[in-house]
Short mmCIF file of C-alpha atoms and ligand atoms in Angstrom, two decimals:
data_model
loop_
_atom_site.label_atom_id
_atom_site.label_comp_id
_atom_site.label_asym_id
_atom_site.label_seq_id
_atom_site.Cartn_x
_atom_site.Cartn_y
_atom_site.Cartn_z
CA MET A 1 -43.30 30.29 -85.39
CA SER A 2 -39.53 30.55 -85.19
CA GLU A 3 -37.02 28.77 -82.97
CA PRO A 4 -37.08 29.68 -79.27
CA GLN A 5 -34.98 32.70 -78.49
CA PRO A 6 -32.75 32.92 -75.42
CA ARG A 7 -34.72 33.13 -72.23
CA GLU A 8 -34.17 35.47 -69.35
CA GLU A 9 -31.71 33.85 -67.01
CA THR A 10 -33.48 32.19 -64.08
CA SER A 11 -32.13 30.65 -60.93
CA GLY A 12 -32.82 30.72 -57.23
CA GLU A 13 -33.60 28.48 -54.35
CA LYS A 14 -37.16 27.87 -53.25
CA ARG A 15 -38.45 29.54 -50.13
CA ALA A 16 -41.48 28.32 -48.24
CA VAL A 17 -44.80 29.91 -49.03
CA THR A 18 -46.55 31.36 -45.99
CA MET A 19 -50.11 32.57 -45.48
CA GLU A 20 -48.72 36.03 -44.87
CA LYS A 21 -47.16 36.12 -48.34
CA ILE A 22 -50.42 34.99 -49.94
CA VAL A 23 -52.56 37.46 -47.98
CA ASN A 24 -50.19 40.33 -48.79
CA LEU A 25 -50.04 39.49 -52.47
CA CYS A 26 -53.84 39.23 -52.60
CA LYS A 27 -54.30 42.65 -51.03
CA ARG A 28 -51.45 44.37 -52.92
CA ARG A 29 -52.56 43.20 -56.36
CA GLY A 30 -56.35 43.38 -55.97
CA ILE A 31 -57.10 39.69 -55.72
CA ILE A 32 -58.80 39.65 -52.30
CA PHE A 33 -59.49 42.56 -49.91
CA PRO A 34 -60.79 42.39 -46.34
CA SER A 35 -64.45 43.38 -46.54
CA SER A 36 -65.52 46.79 -45.19
CA ASP A 37 -61.83 47.68 -45.02
CA ILE A 38 -62.40 51.40 -44.39
CA TYR A 39 -64.40 50.51 -41.26
CA GLY A 40 -61.76 48.15 -39.93
CA GLY A 41 -63.16 45.06 -41.64
CA LEU A 42 -66.02 42.75 -40.66
CA GLY A 43 -64.90 39.49 -39.06
CA SER A 44 -64.04 36.90 -41.65
CA THR A 45 -65.66 38.46 -44.70
CA TYR A 46 -63.69 39.20 -47.84
CA ASP A 47 -64.22 40.97 -51.15
CA TYR A 48 -62.76 39.66 -54.38
CA GLY A 49 -61.02 42.40 -56.34
CA PRO A 50 -60.71 42.74 -60.12
CA LEU A 51 -58.22 39.87 -60.36
CA GLY A 52 -59.90 37.75 -57.70
CA VAL A 53 -63.24 37.86 -59.43
CA GLU A 54 -61.63 36.52 -62.62
CA LEU A 55 -59.83 33.77 -60.73
CA LYS A 56 -63.04 32.80 -58.96
CA ARG A 57 -65.01 32.74 -62.22
CA ASN A 58 -62.36 30.48 -63.72
CA VAL A 59 -62.43 28.06 -60.76
CA LYS A 60 -66.21 27.83 -61.07
CA GLU A 61 -65.95 27.44 -64.84
CA ALA A 62 -63.40 24.63 -64.44
CA TRP A 63 -65.78 22.81 -62.08
CA TRP A 64 -68.88 23.38 -64.21
CA ARG A 65 -67.15 22.15 -67.38
CA GLU A 66 -65.99 19.02 -65.61
CA MET A 67 -69.19 18.30 -63.72
CA VAL A 68 -71.90 19.43 -66.15
CA GLN A 69 -70.84 20.57 -69.60
CA THR A 70 -68.62 17.66 -70.62
CA ARG A 71 -70.91 14.97 -69.15
CA ALA A 72 -74.18 13.50 -70.36
CA ASP A 73 -75.49 12.50 -66.94
CA VAL A 74 -75.45 15.76 -64.93
CA ILE A 75 -77.79 18.76 -65.18
CA GLY A 76 -77.54 22.17 -63.53
CA LEU A 77 -79.69 24.17 -61.14
CA ASP A 78 -79.61 27.60 -59.49
CA SER A 79 -81.99 27.62 -56.53
CA ALA A 80 -82.80 30.47 -54.13
CA ILE A 81 -80.76 31.25 -51.03
CA LEU A 82 -83.96 31.89 -49.05
CA GLN A 83 -86.17 28.83 -48.85
CA HIS A 84 -89.24 27.81 -46.89
CA PRO A 85 -88.21 27.28 -43.24
CA ARG A 86 -89.72 23.82 -43.42
CA VAL A 87 -86.91 22.83 -45.79
CA TRP A 88 -84.50 23.19 -42.85
CA GLU A 89 -86.86 21.46 -40.48
CA ALA A 90 -87.12 18.50 -42.87
CA SER A 91 -83.42 18.39 -43.70
CA GLY A 92 -82.53 18.23 -40.01
CA HIS A 93 -80.51 21.45 -40.06
CA LEU A 94 -82.72 23.23 -37.52
CA GLN A 95 -82.18 20.40 -35.10
CA ASN A 96 -78.70 19.15 -35.93
CA PHE A 97 -76.63 21.73 -37.77
CA THR A 98 -74.82 22.73 -34.63
CA ASP A 99 -71.34 23.01 -33.18
CA PRO A 100 -70.54 22.65 -29.47
CA LEU A 101 -69.86 26.11 -28.05
CA VAL A 102 -68.00 27.03 -24.86
CA ASP A 103 -67.49 30.46 -23.24
CA CYS A 104 -64.54 31.63 -21.21
CA LYS A 105 -65.82 32.77 -17.80
CA SER A 106 -63.09 35.43 -17.48
CA CYS A 107 -62.42 36.95 -20.91
CA LYS A 108 -65.84 36.00 -22.40
CA GLN A 109 -64.35 34.72 -25.65
CA ARG A 110 -66.19 31.87 -27.35
CA PHE A 111 -64.70 28.74 -28.83
CA ARG A 112 -65.76 25.61 -30.63
CA ALA A 113 -65.29 22.89 -27.99
CA THR A 114 -63.75 20.54 -30.57
CA ASP A 115 -60.98 23.10 -31.29
CA LEU A 116 -59.73 23.06 -27.70
CA THR A 117 -56.92 20.78 -26.66
CA GLU A 118 -57.37 21.39 -22.89
CA PRO A 119 -60.38 22.30 -20.72
CA ARG A 120 -59.17 25.92 -20.27
CA CYS A 121 -59.47 29.11 -22.31
CA PRO A 122 -56.72 29.15 -24.99
CA ALA A 123 -56.66 32.98 -24.90
CA CYS A 124 -56.34 33.74 -21.17
CA GLY A 125 -56.20 30.35 -19.43
CA GLY A 126 -59.50 31.07 -17.66
CA GLU A 127 -62.19 28.59 -16.70
CA ILE A 128 -64.63 27.63 -19.45
CA THR A 129 -68.36 26.85 -19.34
CA GLU A 130 -69.99 23.51 -20.12
CA SER A 131 -70.45 23.16 -23.86
CA ARG A 132 -73.85 23.78 -25.41
CA GLN A 133 -75.09 23.28 -28.97
CA PHE A 134 -75.00 26.38 -31.16
CA ASN A 135 -76.94 26.40 -34.45
CA LEU A 136 -74.82 27.67 -37.34
CA MET A 137 -77.67 28.94 -39.51
CA PHE A 138 -78.08 32.70 -39.98
CA LYS A 139 -81.62 33.90 -39.32
CA THR A 140 -83.46 36.82 -40.80
CA PHE A 141 -87.07 37.92 -41.33
CA MET A 142 -89.17 37.81 -44.46
CA GLY A 143 -91.49 40.81 -44.86
CA PRO A 144 -92.08 43.75 -42.53
CA VAL A 145 -93.04 41.80 -39.40
CA GLU A 146 -90.17 40.50 -37.32
CA ASP A 147 -91.51 37.51 -35.42
CA THR A 148 -91.07 33.74 -35.31
CA ALA A 149 -93.67 33.22 -38.04
CA SER A 150 -91.61 35.33 -40.45
CA THR A 151 -88.21 33.82 -39.61
CA VAL A 152 -86.26 32.50 -42.58
CA TYR A 153 -82.71 31.18 -42.83
CA LEU A 154 -79.84 31.86 -45.16
CA ARG A 155 -79.00 28.45 -46.62
CA PRO A 156 -76.03 26.72 -44.97
CA GLU A 157 -75.57 24.43 -48.02
CA THR A 158 -76.82 24.54 -51.59
CA ALA A 159 -77.82 20.87 -51.60
CA GLN A 160 -81.33 21.29 -50.14
CA GLY A 161 -82.39 23.38 -53.15
CA ILE A 162 -81.67 20.32 -55.26
CA PHE A 163 -83.62 17.89 -53.07
CA ALA A 164 -86.55 20.29 -52.79
CA ASN A 165 -86.63 20.45 -56.61
CA PHE A 166 -86.35 16.69 -57.14
CA GLU A 167 -89.94 16.36 -58.35
CA ASN A 168 -89.62 19.35 -60.72
CA LEU A 169 -86.41 17.97 -62.17
CA VAL A 170 -87.62 14.40 -62.66
CA ASP A 171 -90.92 15.59 -64.17
CA THR A 172 -89.37 18.03 -66.66
CA GLN A 173 -85.98 16.60 -67.62
CA ARG A 174 -86.50 12.95 -68.64
CA VAL A 175 -83.54 11.93 -66.55
CA LYS A 176 -82.58 8.28 -65.98
CA LEU A 177 -80.60 6.91 -63.07
CA PRO A 178 -77.80 7.38 -62.39
CA PHE A 179 -77.89 11.16 -62.84
CA GLY A 180 -76.58 14.21 -61.04
CA VAL A 181 -77.73 17.76 -60.35
CA ALA A 182 -75.05 20.40 -59.89
CA GLN A 183 -75.27 23.83 -58.35
CA ILE A 184 -72.91 26.71 -57.55
CA GLY A 185 -73.88 29.42 -55.11
CA LYS A 186 -73.45 31.26 -51.84
CA SER A 187 -73.90 29.54 -48.49
CA PHE A 188 -73.79 31.04 -45.02
CA ARG A 189 -72.69 29.56 -41.69
CA ASN A 190 -72.37 31.45 -38.47
CA GLU A 191 -69.06 29.74 -37.70
CA ILE A 192 -67.89 30.09 -34.11
CA THR A 193 -64.23 30.37 -35.05
CA PRO A 194 -63.71 31.52 -38.62
CA GLY A 195 -60.15 32.09 -39.72
CA ASN A 196 -57.14 31.30 -41.84
CA PHE A 197 -58.07 33.96 -44.41
CA ILE A 198 -60.70 32.59 -46.82
CA PHE A 199 -60.43 29.01 -45.51
CA ARG A 200 -63.27 29.41 -43.02
CA THR A 201 -65.59 32.36 -43.46
CA ARG A 202 -69.22 32.96 -42.60
CA GLU A 203 -70.24 33.76 -46.17
CA PHE A 204 -68.76 31.55 -48.87
CA GLU A 205 -69.52 29.88 -52.15
CA GLN A 206 -70.09 26.19 -52.72
CA MET A 207 -70.09 23.88 -55.72
CA GLU A 208 -72.20 20.85 -54.93
CA MET A 209 -73.49 17.93 -56.94
CA GLU A 210 -76.08 15.42 -55.84
CA PHE A 211 -75.62 12.19 -57.79
CA PHE A 212 -78.70 9.95 -57.62
CA VAL A 213 -78.18 6.19 -57.93
CA LYS A 214 -80.27 3.04 -57.52
CA PRO A 215 -80.83 2.23 -53.84
CA ASP A 216 -78.37 -0.61 -53.86
CA PRO A 217 -75.20 -0.90 -51.73
CA ALA A 218 -73.07 -2.11 -54.65
CA GLU A 219 -74.17 0.81 -56.86
CA GLU A 220 -73.57 3.23 -54.01
CA GLU A 221 -70.10 1.81 -53.40
CA ARG A 222 -69.13 1.93 -57.07
CA TRP A 223 -70.21 5.53 -57.59
CA PHE A 224 -68.80 6.70 -54.30
CA HIS A 225 -65.32 5.49 -55.25
CA TYR A 226 -65.75 6.84 -58.75
CA TRP A 227 -66.49 10.35 -57.43
CA VAL A 228 -63.71 10.33 -54.86
CA GLU A 229 -61.24 9.53 -57.63
CA GLU A 230 -62.74 12.01 -60.12
CA ARG A 231 -62.64 14.84 -57.65
CA PHE A 232 -59.11 14.06 -56.47
CA ASN A 233 -57.93 14.09 -60.08
CA TRP A 234 -59.68 17.39 -60.80
CA PHE A 235 -57.49 19.21 -58.27
CA ALA A 236 -54.37 17.63 -59.75
CA LYS A 237 -55.48 18.45 -63.29
CA TYR A 238 -55.68 22.14 -62.43
CA GLY A 239 -52.27 22.32 -60.83
CA ILE A 240 -52.31 21.04 -57.26
CA LYS A 241 -49.38 18.73 -56.58
CA ARG A 242 -50.55 15.23 -55.72
CA GLU A 243 -48.32 15.12 -52.67
CA HIS A 244 -50.26 18.11 -51.29
CA LEU A 245 -53.52 16.15 -51.44
CA ARG A 246 -54.74 13.27 -49.35
CA LEU A 247 -57.95 11.42 -48.54
CA ARG A 248 -59.34 11.16 -45.04
CA GLU A 249 -62.28 9.05 -44.03
CA HIS A 250 -64.58 10.46 -41.32
CA ALA A 251 -64.83 8.52 -38.09
CA ALA A 252 -68.37 7.49 -37.17
CA GLU A 253 -68.68 10.15 -34.45
CA GLU A 254 -67.80 13.07 -36.73
CA LEU A 255 -70.26 12.20 -39.52
CA ALA A 256 -72.80 14.88 -40.42
CA HIS A 257 -76.37 14.02 -39.43
CA TYR A 258 -77.30 13.08 -43.01
CA SER A 259 -74.23 11.02 -43.86
CA ARG A 260 -73.73 7.24 -44.03
CA GLY A 261 -70.03 7.72 -44.72
CA THR A 262 -67.84 10.63 -45.82
CA THR A 263 -64.36 10.92 -47.29
CA ASP A 264 -62.65 14.29 -47.33
CA ILE A 265 -60.10 15.43 -49.86
CA GLU A 266 -57.60 17.38 -47.79
CA TYR A 267 -54.96 19.87 -48.88
CA ARG A 268 -51.72 20.71 -47.17
CA TYR A 269 -52.20 24.41 -46.36
CA PRO A 270 -49.28 26.30 -44.80
CA PHE A 271 -51.21 26.02 -41.49
CA GLY A 272 -51.62 22.25 -41.83
CA TRP A 273 -53.85 19.70 -43.54
CA GLY A 274 -57.41 20.95 -44.00
CA GLU A 275 -60.56 19.96 -45.85
CA LEU A 276 -60.99 21.01 -49.46
CA GLU A 277 -63.94 18.86 -50.38
CA GLY A 278 -66.17 16.26 -48.77
CA ILE A 279 -67.70 13.32 -50.63
CA ALA A 280 -70.68 12.01 -48.66
CA ARG A 281 -73.07 9.09 -48.96
CA ARG A 282 -76.39 10.70 -48.10
CA GLY A 283 -78.49 7.63 -48.92
CA SER A 284 -82.18 8.51 -49.36
CA TYR A 285 -82.11 10.52 -46.12
CA ASP A 286 -82.96 13.89 -47.69
CA LEU A 287 -85.66 12.68 -50.09
CA ASP A 288 -87.25 10.58 -47.33
CA GLN A 289 -87.29 13.54 -44.98
CA HIS A 290 -88.77 15.91 -47.57
CA ALA A 291 -91.36 13.33 -48.55
CA LYS A 292 -92.38 12.96 -44.90
CA HIS A 293 -92.54 16.71 -44.23
CA SER A 294 -94.12 17.83 -47.52
CA GLY A 295 -96.49 14.91 -48.03
CA ARG A 296 -95.18 14.53 -51.60
CA ASP A 297 -94.07 11.23 -53.03
CA LEU A 298 -90.56 12.15 -54.26
CA THR A 299 -89.95 8.76 -55.81
CA TYR A 300 -88.38 7.87 -59.11
CA PHE A 301 -90.08 5.47 -61.52
CA ASP A 302 -87.70 2.77 -62.70
CA GLU A 303 -89.05 1.81 -66.12
CA GLU A 304 -87.08 -1.41 -66.42
CA ALA A 305 -88.00 -2.77 -63.01
CA LYS A 306 -91.45 -1.14 -63.15
CA THR A 307 -91.09 0.04 -59.57
CA ARG A 308 -90.91 3.29 -57.70
CA TYR A 309 -88.27 4.13 -55.14
CA ARG A 310 -86.27 7.00 -53.69
CA PRO A 311 -82.74 6.95 -55.10
CA TRP A 312 -79.64 7.12 -52.94
CA VAL A 313 -77.27 10.03 -53.19
CA ILE A 314 -73.53 10.49 -53.50
CA GLU A 315 -72.56 14.11 -52.90
CA PRO A 316 -69.21 15.67 -53.85
CA ALA A 317 -69.42 19.05 -52.04
CA VAL A 318 -66.68 21.63 -52.34
CA GLY A 319 -66.32 25.31 -51.64
CA VAL A 320 -65.07 27.82 -54.23
CA ASP A 321 -62.91 29.78 -51.81
CA ARG A 322 -60.91 26.87 -50.36
CA PRO A 323 -59.81 25.45 -53.73
CA LEU A 324 -59.09 29.00 -54.91
CA LEU A 325 -56.80 29.46 -51.91
CA ALA A 326 -55.15 26.07 -52.55
CA PHE A 327 -54.57 26.93 -56.22
CA LEU A 328 -52.95 30.22 -55.18
CA ILE A 329 -50.73 28.56 -52.57
CA ASP A 330 -49.58 25.76 -54.85
CA ALA A 331 -48.89 28.24 -57.67
CA TYR A 332 -46.88 30.63 -55.52
CA ASP A 333 -43.16 30.60 -56.27
CA GLU A 334 -40.16 32.88 -55.94
CA ASP A 335 -37.09 32.76 -58.15
CA VAL A 336 -34.44 35.05 -59.61
CA VAL A 337 -34.66 36.29 -63.18
CA GLU A 338 -31.76 38.25 -64.65
CA GLY A 339 -30.37 38.74 -61.17
CA GLU A 340 -33.66 40.14 -59.85
CA GLU A 341 -35.99 38.37 -57.45
CA ARG A 342 -39.47 37.75 -58.74
CA ILE A 343 -42.69 36.37 -57.33
CA VAL A 344 -44.41 34.16 -59.86
CA LEU A 345 -47.83 32.53 -59.65
CA ARG A 346 -47.54 29.39 -61.74
CA LEU A 347 -51.31 29.11 -62.13
CA ASP A 348 -52.77 26.82 -64.74
CA PRO A 349 -53.46 29.14 -67.73
CA ARG A 350 -57.12 28.15 -67.58
CA LEU A 351 -57.37 29.54 -64.04
CA ALA A 352 -55.16 32.61 -64.50
CA PRO A 353 -57.16 35.86 -64.10
CA ILE A 354 -55.44 37.52 -67.07
CA LYS A 355 -54.42 35.24 -69.94
CA VAL A 356 -52.14 37.56 -71.85
CA ALA A 357 -50.43 40.92 -71.39
CA VAL A 358 -49.59 43.14 -74.34
CA PHE A 359 -46.59 45.45 -74.22
CA PRO A 360 -45.15 47.96 -76.68
CA LEU A 361 -41.36 47.75 -76.23
CA LEU A 362 -41.05 51.51 -76.75
CA ARG A 363 -43.51 54.31 -76.14
CA LYS A 364 -42.93 55.67 -79.63
CA ALA A 365 -42.47 54.73 -83.28
CA GLY A 366 -46.09 53.61 -83.60
CA GLN A 367 -45.56 50.74 -81.18
CA PRO A 368 -48.22 51.76 -78.58
CA GLU A 369 -50.84 52.16 -81.31
CA LYS A 370 -49.94 48.79 -82.79
CA ALA A 371 -50.01 47.16 -79.34
CA GLN A 372 -53.46 48.56 -78.63
CA GLU A 373 -54.70 47.22 -81.92
CA VAL A 374 -53.39 43.75 -80.95
CA MET A 375 -54.97 44.09 -77.51
CA ARG A 376 -58.38 44.87 -78.99
CA VAL A 377 -58.28 41.73 -81.14
CA LEU A 378 -57.17 39.49 -78.25
CA LYS A 379 -59.73 40.99 -75.88
CA ARG A 380 -62.56 39.44 -77.85
CA ARG A 381 -61.35 36.02 -76.70
CA PHE A 382 -59.38 36.52 -73.48
CA MET A 383 -58.90 38.74 -70.46
CA VAL A 384 -55.99 40.93 -71.58
CA ALA A 385 -53.79 43.43 -69.75
CA TYR A 386 -52.01 46.33 -71.44
CA ASP A 387 -48.92 47.89 -69.92
CA GLN A 388 -46.51 50.45 -71.34
CA ALA A 389 -45.10 51.82 -68.08
CA GLY A 390 -41.50 51.15 -67.05
CA SER A 391 -38.83 48.78 -68.33
CA ILE A 392 -39.93 45.63 -70.11
CA GLY A 393 -38.39 43.54 -67.32
CA ARG A 394 -40.47 45.37 -64.69
CA ARG A 395 -43.57 44.90 -66.79
CA TYR A 396 -42.95 41.14 -67.09
CA ARG A 397 -42.46 40.92 -63.31
CA ARG A 398 -45.79 42.66 -62.64
CA GLN A 399 -47.58 40.07 -64.77
CA ASP A 400 -45.61 37.12 -63.35
CA GLU A 401 -46.79 38.11 -59.89
CA ILE A 402 -50.46 37.81 -60.85
CA GLY A 403 -49.93 34.63 -62.84
CA THR A 404 -50.43 35.96 -66.39
CA PRO A 405 -49.15 33.01 -68.44
CA PHE A 406 -48.26 34.85 -71.65
CA GLY A 407 -46.75 38.17 -72.67
CA VAL A 408 -46.86 39.63 -76.18
CA THR A 409 -44.33 42.34 -77.02
CA ILE A 410 -44.57 44.67 -79.97
CA ASP A 411 -41.12 45.89 -81.06
CA HIS A 412 -39.39 47.50 -84.06
CA GLN A 413 -39.50 44.22 -85.98
CA THR A 414 -43.30 44.04 -85.54
CA MET A 415 -43.57 47.28 -87.45
CA GLU A 416 -41.67 45.68 -90.35
CA ASP A 417 -42.94 42.09 -90.56
CA ASP A 418 -46.06 41.81 -88.35
CA THR A 419 -44.48 39.35 -85.92
CA VAL A 420 -44.39 39.68 -82.12
CA THR A 421 -42.51 37.97 -79.33
CA LEU A 422 -44.54 35.59 -77.19
CA ARG A 423 -43.09 35.06 -73.73
CA ASP A 424 -43.89 32.16 -71.44
CA ARG A 425 -44.29 33.04 -67.73
CA ASP A 426 -42.81 29.83 -66.30
CA SER A 427 -39.80 29.24 -68.53
CA THR A 428 -39.41 32.92 -69.53
CA SER A 429 -38.52 31.64 -73.01
CA GLN A 430 -39.65 33.65 -76.02
CA VAL A 431 -40.63 32.77 -79.55
CA ARG A 432 -41.54 35.00 -82.50
CA VAL A 433 -45.05 34.50 -83.76
CA ALA A 434 -46.78 36.00 -86.78
CA LEU A 435 -49.63 38.27 -85.74
CA ASN A 436 -52.10 36.39 -87.90
CA ALA A 437 -51.28 33.16 -86.02
CA LEU A 438 -51.26 34.69 -82.54
CA LEU A 439 -54.89 34.14 -81.59
CA GLU A 440 -54.73 30.47 -82.49
CA GLU A 441 -51.39 29.93 -80.77
CA LEU A 442 -52.65 31.53 -77.54
CA GLY A 443 -55.89 29.57 -77.73
CA ARG A 444 -53.90 26.36 -78.06
CA ARG A 445 -51.62 27.18 -75.15
CA ILE A 446 -54.43 28.30 -72.83
CA GLY A 447 -57.00 25.80 -74.15
CA TRP A 448 -59.64 24.14 -72.03
CA GLU A 449 -59.41 20.99 -74.17
CA ARG A 450 -56.85 19.08 -72.16
P1 ATP B 501 -65.40 21.97 -41.90
O1 ATP B 501 -65.30 20.60 -41.28
O2 ATP B 501 -64.07 22.51 -42.36
O3 ATP B 501 -66.23 22.94 -41.11
P2 ATP B 501 -67.58 20.92 -43.35
O4 ATP B 501 -67.25 19.46 -43.31
O5 ATP B 501 -68.58 21.46 -42.42
O6 ATP B 501 -66.23 21.76 -43.26
P3 ATP B 501 -69.15 20.63 -45.69
O7 ATP B 501 -70.43 20.81 -45.00
O8 ATP B 501 -68.73 19.27 -46.14
O9 ATP B 501 -67.96 21.30 -44.82
O10 ATP B 501 -69.11 21.65 -46.91
C1 ATP B 501 -68.54 21.32 -48.17
C2 ATP B 501 -67.43 22.28 -48.54
O11 ATP B 501 -67.82 23.63 -48.40
C3 ATP B 501 -66.18 22.16 -47.67
O12 ATP B 501 -65.38 21.10 -48.11
C4 ATP B 501 -65.52 23.50 -47.92
O13 ATP B 501 -64.78 23.52 -49.14
C5 ATP B 501 -66.69 24.42 -48.05
N1 ATP B 501 -66.94 25.11 -46.76
C6 ATP B 501 -67.66 24.64 -45.72
N2 ATP B 501 -67.68 25.55 -44.72
C7 ATP B 501 -66.94 26.61 -45.13
C8 ATP B 501 -66.59 27.86 -44.55
N3 ATP B 501 -67.03 28.21 -43.34
N4 ATP B 501 -65.82 28.70 -45.27
C9 ATP B 501 -65.39 28.36 -46.50
N5 ATP B 501 -65.69 27.20 -47.10
C10 ATP B 501 -66.46 26.32 -46.44
#
């Protein structure tokens, strides 16, 4: 690799990122589309486009590596969305998974009572009804008969699949406390007031881990603090500025029905601080409930103490969509390169949808053919874009906007000595790299091993 070559000239003052900018960029570049767009959209549902699906896969991969792959004490699971209705009876969701709902007597709009600052309709100022409890679980029917006996629910959290499998896991996996079970998957909540783009939707993905510990307050305390710190650091490791993160402890009256104490990791969204992740102490609540309702034992045999007990649980529970939105917001930047404004997503290379873009400088002299050959080699390892349309500056800008961290340009010199220029998205600096060292150099720069 040779000395860095002059970079494109960059300057420019920072302008505030807004939700509008993020939503527009997502739509314009195929990251996230409103769902059922041609029919005017369906309230609060979104489709991830070709770039969004890559970003989402990378967020999930980053979580799975951290929580399962690189640890010795966590195993994975992928349980069904539809479960026996008794799961939700036992877990308390049928009874307690509710939000207080109020109606406006004039305009008929509905609101979550806790979102209102005054006892009047925020839309029209009309009188509102007394609040009543509204269950957030979606219902459907299993089989051809649509009656109460065939009612099933779309899961509102992935966690119950883990508790309901506790016996299967302990019997088959030779696990020893403390150990965790991790799961990624869709959850559904019939939210009264969804909004803020993908922050609160009715269909979303979650990444949850139930960490089972000895039923002992000191053990619980130790692991709770451990997981709060681990999870906080994970967001920072993948690019969220620490000053945009904070911890917030739940007050007793806002605790979920299963929780003995919850701390949220909050992020500073353009619309204000909001939850990214919750870390809850669930105690043995869920296993006790399932034992009671199923008649199964659901205990763990402690070989050292020669006793059986139900472990306590620490649960770090996070969505996929909310962190994805936070990563996009924190990465969003605008500056001026060579006198031209650019939007640049300074995403961590591990999260970036496309890792490298390949460009022939000219559309002649064998350069496109050579560039396609390079692309084919890189594609075996990374998501690669190929672009030969327009000026090289324009092509760089297009990639900057979607966060592609590296650009490889094939020029006249490549045809002579098999070297290419490798451009860095953030600094815009370029170095010349031999083609036979390119794969390794890119792997090192993108690398998961950090
Ligand atoms: P909120 O208070 O914002 O409704 P919650 O406390 O009910 O969230 P949890 O039950 O702790 O959320 O769920 C764990 C994680 O799942 C949340 O931190 C969030 O990242 C994600 N999540 C929950 N509800 C939604 C939703 N409606 N849309 C998108 N993500 C969600």
